[in-house]
Coordinates of C-alpha atoms and ligand atoms in Angstrom, one line a residue:
X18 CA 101.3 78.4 79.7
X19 CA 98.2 80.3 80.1
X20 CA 95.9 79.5 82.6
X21 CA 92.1 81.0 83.7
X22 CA 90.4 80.6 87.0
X23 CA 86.9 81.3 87.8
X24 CA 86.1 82.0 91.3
X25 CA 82.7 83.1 92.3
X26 CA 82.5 82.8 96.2
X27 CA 84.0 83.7 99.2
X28 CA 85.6 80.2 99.8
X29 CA 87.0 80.7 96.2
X30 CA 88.8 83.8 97.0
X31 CA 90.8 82.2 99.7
X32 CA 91.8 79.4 97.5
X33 CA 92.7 81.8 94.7
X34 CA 95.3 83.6 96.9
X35 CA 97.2 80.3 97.3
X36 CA 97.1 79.8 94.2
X37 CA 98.4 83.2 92.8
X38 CA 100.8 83.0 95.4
X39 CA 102.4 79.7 94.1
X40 CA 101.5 80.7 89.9
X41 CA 103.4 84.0 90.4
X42 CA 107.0 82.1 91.0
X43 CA 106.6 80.6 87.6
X44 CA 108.0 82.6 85.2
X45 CA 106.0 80.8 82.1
X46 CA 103.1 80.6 83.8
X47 CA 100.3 83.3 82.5
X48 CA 97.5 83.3 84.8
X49 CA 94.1 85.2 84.1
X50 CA 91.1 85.7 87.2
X51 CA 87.5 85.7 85.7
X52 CA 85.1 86.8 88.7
X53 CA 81.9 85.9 88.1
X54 CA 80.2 88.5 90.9
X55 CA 77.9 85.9 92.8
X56 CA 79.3 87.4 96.1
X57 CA 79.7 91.1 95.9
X58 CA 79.5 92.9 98.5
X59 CA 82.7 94.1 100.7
X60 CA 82.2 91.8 103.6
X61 CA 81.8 88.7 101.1
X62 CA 84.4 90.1 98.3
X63 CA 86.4 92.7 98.2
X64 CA 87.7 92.4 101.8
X65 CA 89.3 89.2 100.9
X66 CA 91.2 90.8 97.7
X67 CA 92.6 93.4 100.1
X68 CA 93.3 91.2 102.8
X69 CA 94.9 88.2 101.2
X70 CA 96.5 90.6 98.6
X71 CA 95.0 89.1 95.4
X72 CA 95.2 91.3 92.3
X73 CA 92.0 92.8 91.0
X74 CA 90.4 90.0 88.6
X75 CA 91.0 90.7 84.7
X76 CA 87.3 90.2 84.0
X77 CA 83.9 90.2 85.9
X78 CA 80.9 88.9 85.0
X79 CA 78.6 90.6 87.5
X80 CA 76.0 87.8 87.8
X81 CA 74.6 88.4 91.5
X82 CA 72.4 86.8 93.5
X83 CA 69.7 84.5 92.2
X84 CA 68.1 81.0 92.3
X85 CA 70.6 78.4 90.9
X86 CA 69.6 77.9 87.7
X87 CA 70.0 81.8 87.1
X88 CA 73.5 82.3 88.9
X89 CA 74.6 79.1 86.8
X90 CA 72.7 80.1 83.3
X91 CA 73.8 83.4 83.7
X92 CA 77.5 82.3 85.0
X93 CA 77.2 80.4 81.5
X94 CA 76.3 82.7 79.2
X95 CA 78.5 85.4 80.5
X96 CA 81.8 83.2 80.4
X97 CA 80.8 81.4 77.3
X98 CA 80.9 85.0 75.0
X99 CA 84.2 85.9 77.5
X100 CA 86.2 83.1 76.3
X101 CA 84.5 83.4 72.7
X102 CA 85.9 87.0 72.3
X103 CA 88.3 87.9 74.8
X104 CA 90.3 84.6 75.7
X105 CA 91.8 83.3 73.0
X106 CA 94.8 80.7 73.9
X107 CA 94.0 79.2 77.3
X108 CA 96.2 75.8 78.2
X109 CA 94.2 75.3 81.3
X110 CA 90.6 76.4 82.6
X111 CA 91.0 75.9 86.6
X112 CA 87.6 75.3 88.5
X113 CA 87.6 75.4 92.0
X114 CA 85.2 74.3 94.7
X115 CA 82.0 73.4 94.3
X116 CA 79.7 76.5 94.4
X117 CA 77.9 77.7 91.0
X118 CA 81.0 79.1 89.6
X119 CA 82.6 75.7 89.3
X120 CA 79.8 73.3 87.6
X121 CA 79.4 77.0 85.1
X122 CA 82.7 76.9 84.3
X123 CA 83.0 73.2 83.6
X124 CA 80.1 72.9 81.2
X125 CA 81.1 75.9 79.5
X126 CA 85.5 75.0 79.4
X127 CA 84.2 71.5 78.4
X128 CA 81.1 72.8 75.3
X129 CA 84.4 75.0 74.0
X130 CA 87.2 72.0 73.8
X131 CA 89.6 74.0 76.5
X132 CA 91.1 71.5 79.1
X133 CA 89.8 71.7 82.3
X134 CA 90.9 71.2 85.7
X135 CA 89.4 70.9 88.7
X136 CA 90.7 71.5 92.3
X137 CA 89.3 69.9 95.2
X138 CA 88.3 67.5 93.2
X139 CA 86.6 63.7 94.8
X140 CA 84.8 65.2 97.6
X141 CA 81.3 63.4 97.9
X142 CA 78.5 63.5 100.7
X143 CA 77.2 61.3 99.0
X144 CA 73.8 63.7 99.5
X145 CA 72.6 65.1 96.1
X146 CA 69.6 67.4 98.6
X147 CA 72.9 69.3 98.7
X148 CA 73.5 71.8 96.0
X149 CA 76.9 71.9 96.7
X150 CA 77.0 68.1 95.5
X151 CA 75.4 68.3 92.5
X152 CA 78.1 70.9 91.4
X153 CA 81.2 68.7 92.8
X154 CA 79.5 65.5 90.7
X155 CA 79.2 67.2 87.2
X156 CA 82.6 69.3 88.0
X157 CA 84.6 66.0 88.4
X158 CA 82.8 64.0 85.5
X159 CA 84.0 66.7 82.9
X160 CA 87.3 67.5 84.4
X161 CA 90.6 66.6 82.5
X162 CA 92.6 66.4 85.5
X163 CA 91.3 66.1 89.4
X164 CA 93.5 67.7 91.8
X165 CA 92.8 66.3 95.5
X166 CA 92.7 67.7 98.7
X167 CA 91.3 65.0 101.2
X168 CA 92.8 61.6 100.7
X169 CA 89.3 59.8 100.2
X170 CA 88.6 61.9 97.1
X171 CA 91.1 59.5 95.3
X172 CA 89.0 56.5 96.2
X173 CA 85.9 58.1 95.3
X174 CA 86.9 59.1 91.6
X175 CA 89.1 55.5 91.0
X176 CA 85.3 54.4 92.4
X177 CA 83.5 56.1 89.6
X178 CA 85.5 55.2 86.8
X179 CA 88.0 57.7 86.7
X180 CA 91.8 56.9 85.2
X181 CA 94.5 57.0 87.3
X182 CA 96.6 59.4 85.4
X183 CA 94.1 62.4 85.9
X184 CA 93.6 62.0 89.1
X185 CA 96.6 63.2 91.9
X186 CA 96.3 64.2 95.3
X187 CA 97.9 67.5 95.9
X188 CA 97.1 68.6 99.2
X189 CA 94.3 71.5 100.8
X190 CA 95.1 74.7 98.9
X191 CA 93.2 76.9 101.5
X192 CA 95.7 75.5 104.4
X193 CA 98.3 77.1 102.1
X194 CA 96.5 80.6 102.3
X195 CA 96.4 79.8 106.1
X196 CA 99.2 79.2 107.3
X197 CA 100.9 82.2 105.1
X198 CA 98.5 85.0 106.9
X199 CA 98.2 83.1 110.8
X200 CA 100.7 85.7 112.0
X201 CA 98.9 88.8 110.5
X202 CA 95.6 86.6 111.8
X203 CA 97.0 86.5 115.3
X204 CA 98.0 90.4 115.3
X205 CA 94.7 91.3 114.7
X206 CA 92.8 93.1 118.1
X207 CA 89.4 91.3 117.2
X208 CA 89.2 89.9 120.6
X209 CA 89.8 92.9 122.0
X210 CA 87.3 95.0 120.0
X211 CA 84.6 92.3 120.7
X212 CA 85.6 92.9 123.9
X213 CA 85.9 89.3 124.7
X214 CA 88.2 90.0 128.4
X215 CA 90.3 86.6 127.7
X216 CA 86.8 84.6 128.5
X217 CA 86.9 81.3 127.0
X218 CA 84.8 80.9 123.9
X219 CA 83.1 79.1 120.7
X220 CA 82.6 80.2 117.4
X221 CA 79.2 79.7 115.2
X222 CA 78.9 80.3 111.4
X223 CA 75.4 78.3 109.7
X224 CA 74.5 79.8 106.4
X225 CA 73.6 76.3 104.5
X226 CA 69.9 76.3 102.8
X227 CA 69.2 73.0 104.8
X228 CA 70.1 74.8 108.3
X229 CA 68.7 78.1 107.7
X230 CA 65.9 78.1 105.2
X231 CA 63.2 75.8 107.6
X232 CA 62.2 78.3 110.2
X233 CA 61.2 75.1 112.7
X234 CA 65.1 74.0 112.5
X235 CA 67.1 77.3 112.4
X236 CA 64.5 77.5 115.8
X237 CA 66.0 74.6 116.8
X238 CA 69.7 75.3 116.1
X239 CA 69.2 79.0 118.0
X240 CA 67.4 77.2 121.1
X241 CA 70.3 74.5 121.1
X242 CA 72.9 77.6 120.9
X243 CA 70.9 79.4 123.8
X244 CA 71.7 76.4 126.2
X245 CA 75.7 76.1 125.3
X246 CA 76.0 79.9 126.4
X247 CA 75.5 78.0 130.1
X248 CA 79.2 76.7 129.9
X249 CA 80.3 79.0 127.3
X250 CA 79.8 82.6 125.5
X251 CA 79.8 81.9 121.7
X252 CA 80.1 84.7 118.8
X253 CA 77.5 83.9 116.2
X254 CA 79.3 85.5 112.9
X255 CA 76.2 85.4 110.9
X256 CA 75.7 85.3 106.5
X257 CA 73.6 87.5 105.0
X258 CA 71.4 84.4 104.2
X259 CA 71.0 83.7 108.1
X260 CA 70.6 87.5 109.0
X261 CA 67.7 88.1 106.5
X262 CA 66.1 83.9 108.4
X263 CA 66.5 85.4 111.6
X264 CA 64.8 88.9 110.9
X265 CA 62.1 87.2 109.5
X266 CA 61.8 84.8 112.9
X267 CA 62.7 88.1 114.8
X268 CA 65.7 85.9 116.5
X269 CA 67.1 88.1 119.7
X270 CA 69.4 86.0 121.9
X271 CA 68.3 85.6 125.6
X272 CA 71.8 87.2 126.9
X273 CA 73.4 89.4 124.1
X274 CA 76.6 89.5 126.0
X275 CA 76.6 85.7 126.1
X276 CA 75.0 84.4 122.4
X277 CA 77.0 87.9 120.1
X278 CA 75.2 87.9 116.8
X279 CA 78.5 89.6 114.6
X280 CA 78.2 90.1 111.0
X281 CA 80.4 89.1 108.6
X282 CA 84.4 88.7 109.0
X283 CA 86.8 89.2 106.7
X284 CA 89.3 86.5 106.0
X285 CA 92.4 87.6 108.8
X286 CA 89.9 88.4 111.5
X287 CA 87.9 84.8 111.1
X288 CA 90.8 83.0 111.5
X289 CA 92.4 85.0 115.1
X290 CA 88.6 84.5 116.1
X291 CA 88.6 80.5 115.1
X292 CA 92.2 80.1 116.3
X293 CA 91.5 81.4 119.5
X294 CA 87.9 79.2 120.1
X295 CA 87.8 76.5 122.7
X296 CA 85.2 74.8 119.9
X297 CA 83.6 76.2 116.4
X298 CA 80.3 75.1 115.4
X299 CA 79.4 75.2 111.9
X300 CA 78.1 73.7 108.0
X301 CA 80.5 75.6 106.1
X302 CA 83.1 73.1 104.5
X303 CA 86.8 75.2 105.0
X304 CA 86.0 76.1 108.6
X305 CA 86.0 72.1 109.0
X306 CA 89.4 71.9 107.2
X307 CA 90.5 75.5 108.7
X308 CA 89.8 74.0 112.8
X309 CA 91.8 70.7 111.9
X310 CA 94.7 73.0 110.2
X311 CA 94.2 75.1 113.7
X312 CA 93.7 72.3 115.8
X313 CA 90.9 73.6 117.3
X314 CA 87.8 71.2 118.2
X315 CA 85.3 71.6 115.6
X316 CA 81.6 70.1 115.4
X317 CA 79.6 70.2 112.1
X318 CA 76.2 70.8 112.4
X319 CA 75.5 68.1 109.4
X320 CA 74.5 64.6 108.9
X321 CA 77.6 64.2 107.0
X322 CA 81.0 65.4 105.7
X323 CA 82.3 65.2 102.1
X324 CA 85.7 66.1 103.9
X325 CA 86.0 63.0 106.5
X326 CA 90.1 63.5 106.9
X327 CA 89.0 66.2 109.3
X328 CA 87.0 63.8 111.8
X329 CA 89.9 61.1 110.8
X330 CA 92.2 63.5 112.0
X331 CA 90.3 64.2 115.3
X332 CA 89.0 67.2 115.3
X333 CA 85.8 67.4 113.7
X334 CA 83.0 65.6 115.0
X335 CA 79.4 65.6 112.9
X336 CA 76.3 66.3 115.2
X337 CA 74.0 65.8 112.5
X338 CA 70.5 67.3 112.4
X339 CA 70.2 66.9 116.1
X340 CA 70.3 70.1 117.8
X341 CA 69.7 68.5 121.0
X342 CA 72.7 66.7 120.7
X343 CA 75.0 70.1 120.6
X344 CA 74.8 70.7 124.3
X345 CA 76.4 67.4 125.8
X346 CA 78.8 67.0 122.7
X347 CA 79.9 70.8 123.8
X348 CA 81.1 69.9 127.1
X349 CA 83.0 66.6 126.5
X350 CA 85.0 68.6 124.2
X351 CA 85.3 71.0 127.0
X352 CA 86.6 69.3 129.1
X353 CA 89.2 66.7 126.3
X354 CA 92.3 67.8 124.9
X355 CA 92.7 68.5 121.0
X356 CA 94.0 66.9 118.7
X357 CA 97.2 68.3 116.3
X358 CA 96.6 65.6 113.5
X359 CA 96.9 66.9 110.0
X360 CA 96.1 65.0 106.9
X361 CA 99.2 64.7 104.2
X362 CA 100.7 67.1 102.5
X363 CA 98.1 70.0 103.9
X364 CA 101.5 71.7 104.6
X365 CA 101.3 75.3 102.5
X366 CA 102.9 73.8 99.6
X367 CA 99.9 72.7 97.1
X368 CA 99.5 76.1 95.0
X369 CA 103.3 74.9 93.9
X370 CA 102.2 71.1 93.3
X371 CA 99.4 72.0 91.5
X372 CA 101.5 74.5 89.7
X373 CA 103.9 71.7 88.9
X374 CA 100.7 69.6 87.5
X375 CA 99.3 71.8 85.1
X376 CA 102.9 71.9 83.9
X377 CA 103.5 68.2 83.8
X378 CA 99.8 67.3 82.2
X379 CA 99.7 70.1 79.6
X380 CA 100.1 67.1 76.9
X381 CA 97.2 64.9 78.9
X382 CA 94.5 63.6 76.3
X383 CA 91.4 65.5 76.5
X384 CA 88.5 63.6 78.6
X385 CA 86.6 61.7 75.9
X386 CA 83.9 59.7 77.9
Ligands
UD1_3 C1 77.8 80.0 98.5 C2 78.2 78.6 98.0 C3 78.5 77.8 99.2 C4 79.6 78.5 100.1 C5 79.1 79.9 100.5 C6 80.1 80.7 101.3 C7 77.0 77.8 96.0 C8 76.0 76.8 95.5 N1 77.1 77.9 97.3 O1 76.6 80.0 99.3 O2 79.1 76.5 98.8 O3 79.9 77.7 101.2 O4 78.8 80.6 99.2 O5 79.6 81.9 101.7 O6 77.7 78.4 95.2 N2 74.6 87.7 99.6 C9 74.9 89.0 100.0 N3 76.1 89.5 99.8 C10 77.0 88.8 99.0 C11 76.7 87.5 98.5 C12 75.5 87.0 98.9 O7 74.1 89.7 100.7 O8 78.1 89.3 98.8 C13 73.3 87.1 99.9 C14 72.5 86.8 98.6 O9 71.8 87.9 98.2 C15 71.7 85.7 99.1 C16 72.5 85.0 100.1 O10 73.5 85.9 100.5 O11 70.5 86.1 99.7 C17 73.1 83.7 99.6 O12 74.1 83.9 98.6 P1 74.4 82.8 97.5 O13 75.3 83.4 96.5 O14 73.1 82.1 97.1 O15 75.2 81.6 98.2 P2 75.7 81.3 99.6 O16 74.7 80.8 100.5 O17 76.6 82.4 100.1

């Protein structure tokens, strides 16, 4: 069985490695990486190849940054003549996510006749401002078969018309990737060259366009930050998105030593610094599901959540666009135990199931409406 995945993004790399893990034990199983270069740099990229020991992608497309429409148009193009020329017997195109590379690959697998699967399939915010949303929508419509990693992603596609038989819930893929590197994670001295001296902390990452890109509310989310550092120092690991907003507001924290602006981790040394927070504040989507893996008190600085089993399971909370809410929802989680709730079958074992799918559904009827 041959099988293609395009990955684009950093969130897509770390999904990718549980997946090769798992697609490498099956000897039939041919599996082909298409990169489509809209992260690129070391910080973003290539540090997570190394680290999560992925094998160098058999094709790049080298699209870059850009607004939407060109990272997806380009993302188009480029894989469209790819699997033209170069890809001739595919059994199954995998998307993953829902950044550019996804929705790219899904109109392109879908144009060409290949069957196409999707993983992470069903999540909804159920907030098309999102860009993210858009892609997870158009993703799922054309997918063959939707492979689910948050239990209400099966209610949302039954909801919208999908069959039963292309739809199965697998589990989270990137808890697979997570709990195979925690010990090298945990043997990593990032504390101690952040120089942390066992003081308690929290965790910030905030790179979405609706956080960052209105300087009046990235204000507010850095004057909110200011005042937690009053019960706790917090380690603001910033995007390259953020660092170019807050050089343009000219952002310096108050107290350095208590609000650390860090630059980008790679994938082992965000995970000892998350596993070791007392609470992680964020909009990314895996560092929800990554803190309720963890255990580890998380609050999403969103209005809502397209992954809700990780406030179901206890540990995510949404704060919504209310920065001034941050401050007292800091300290009652200071001061409340965790919870240790995971949602099913987020147990290391989905790259196999989903493995097991492709295999089982490699006679499914193409999508026809
Ligand atoms: C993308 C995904 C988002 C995911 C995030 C994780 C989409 C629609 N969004 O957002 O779902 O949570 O990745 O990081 O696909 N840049 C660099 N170096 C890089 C990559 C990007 O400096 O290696 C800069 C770009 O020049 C740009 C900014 O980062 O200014 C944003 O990059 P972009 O690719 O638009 O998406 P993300 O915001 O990273």
């Amino acid at each position: 069985m041959n099988v293609v995945s395009v990955v684009g993004t950093r969130p897509n790399f770390v999904k990718l490695a549980g997946l090769h893990q798992a697609f490498q034990t099956i000897p039939d199983l041919h599996h082909k990486v298409v990169h489509t270069g809209q992260h690129y740099d070391f910080k973003l990229n290539a540090v997570f190849f190394q680290e999560l020991k992925i094998p160098e992608p058999d094709y790049y497309l080298e699209i870059g940054s850009g607004s939407h429409a060109e990272q997806v148009g380009n993302t188009m193009i480029a894989l469209e003549n790819l699997l033209r020329e170069e890809i001739s017997t595919v059994d199954w195109i995998l998307a993953i996510g829902d950044v550019n590379a996804a929705i790219s690959t899904a109109m392109v697998a879908k144009k060409l006749n290949h069957r196409l699967v999707h993983v992470e399939a069903g999540l909804r915010s159920f907030d098309w401002q999102m860009p993210e949303e858009i892609n997870r929508v158009v993703t799922d419509r054309l997918s063959d078969l939707l492979l689910v990693s948050d239990p209400v992603g099966v209610e949302n596609l039954q909801q919208e018309g999908v069959e039963d038989e292309r739809i199965v819930y697998v589990g989270n893929v990137m808890i697979d990737t997570l709990r195979a590197n925690l010990h090298l994670a945990e043997a990593r001295p990032i504390l101690k060259d952040l120089d942390s001296q066992d003081n308690p902390y929290g965790v910030i990452t905030l790179h979405r366009p609706s956080n960052v890109d209105d300087p009046h509310k990235l204000h507010g989310w850095l004057q909110a930050f200011e005042a937690v550092t009053a019960h706790l120092n917090l380690f603001f690991v910033v995007h390259p998105r953020t660092q170019a907003r807050l050089s343009d507001l000219g952002f310096q924290p108050t107290d350095p030593d208590r609000l650390r602006l860090i630059d980008s981790l790679g994938y082992l040394d965000m995970l000892a610094l998350q596993k070791g927070a007392k609470v992680v504040l964020t909009d990314s989507g895996g560092i929800q599901e990554e803190t309720t893996a963890l255990g580890v008190p998380c609050l999403t600085l969103r209005d809502n959540t397209e992954r809700p089993a990780t406030v179901d399971s206890g540990t995510n909370q949404l704060i919504g666009s209310k920065p001034e809410a941050l401050l007292e929802a800091v300290t009652k989680i200071l001061n409340t135990p965790a919870s240790t709730q995971v949602p099913p079958l987020w147990d290391g074992q989905t790259g196999q199931r989903i493995a097991q799918c492709l295999l089982n559904s490699v006679n499914l009827p193409l999508r026809n409406q």
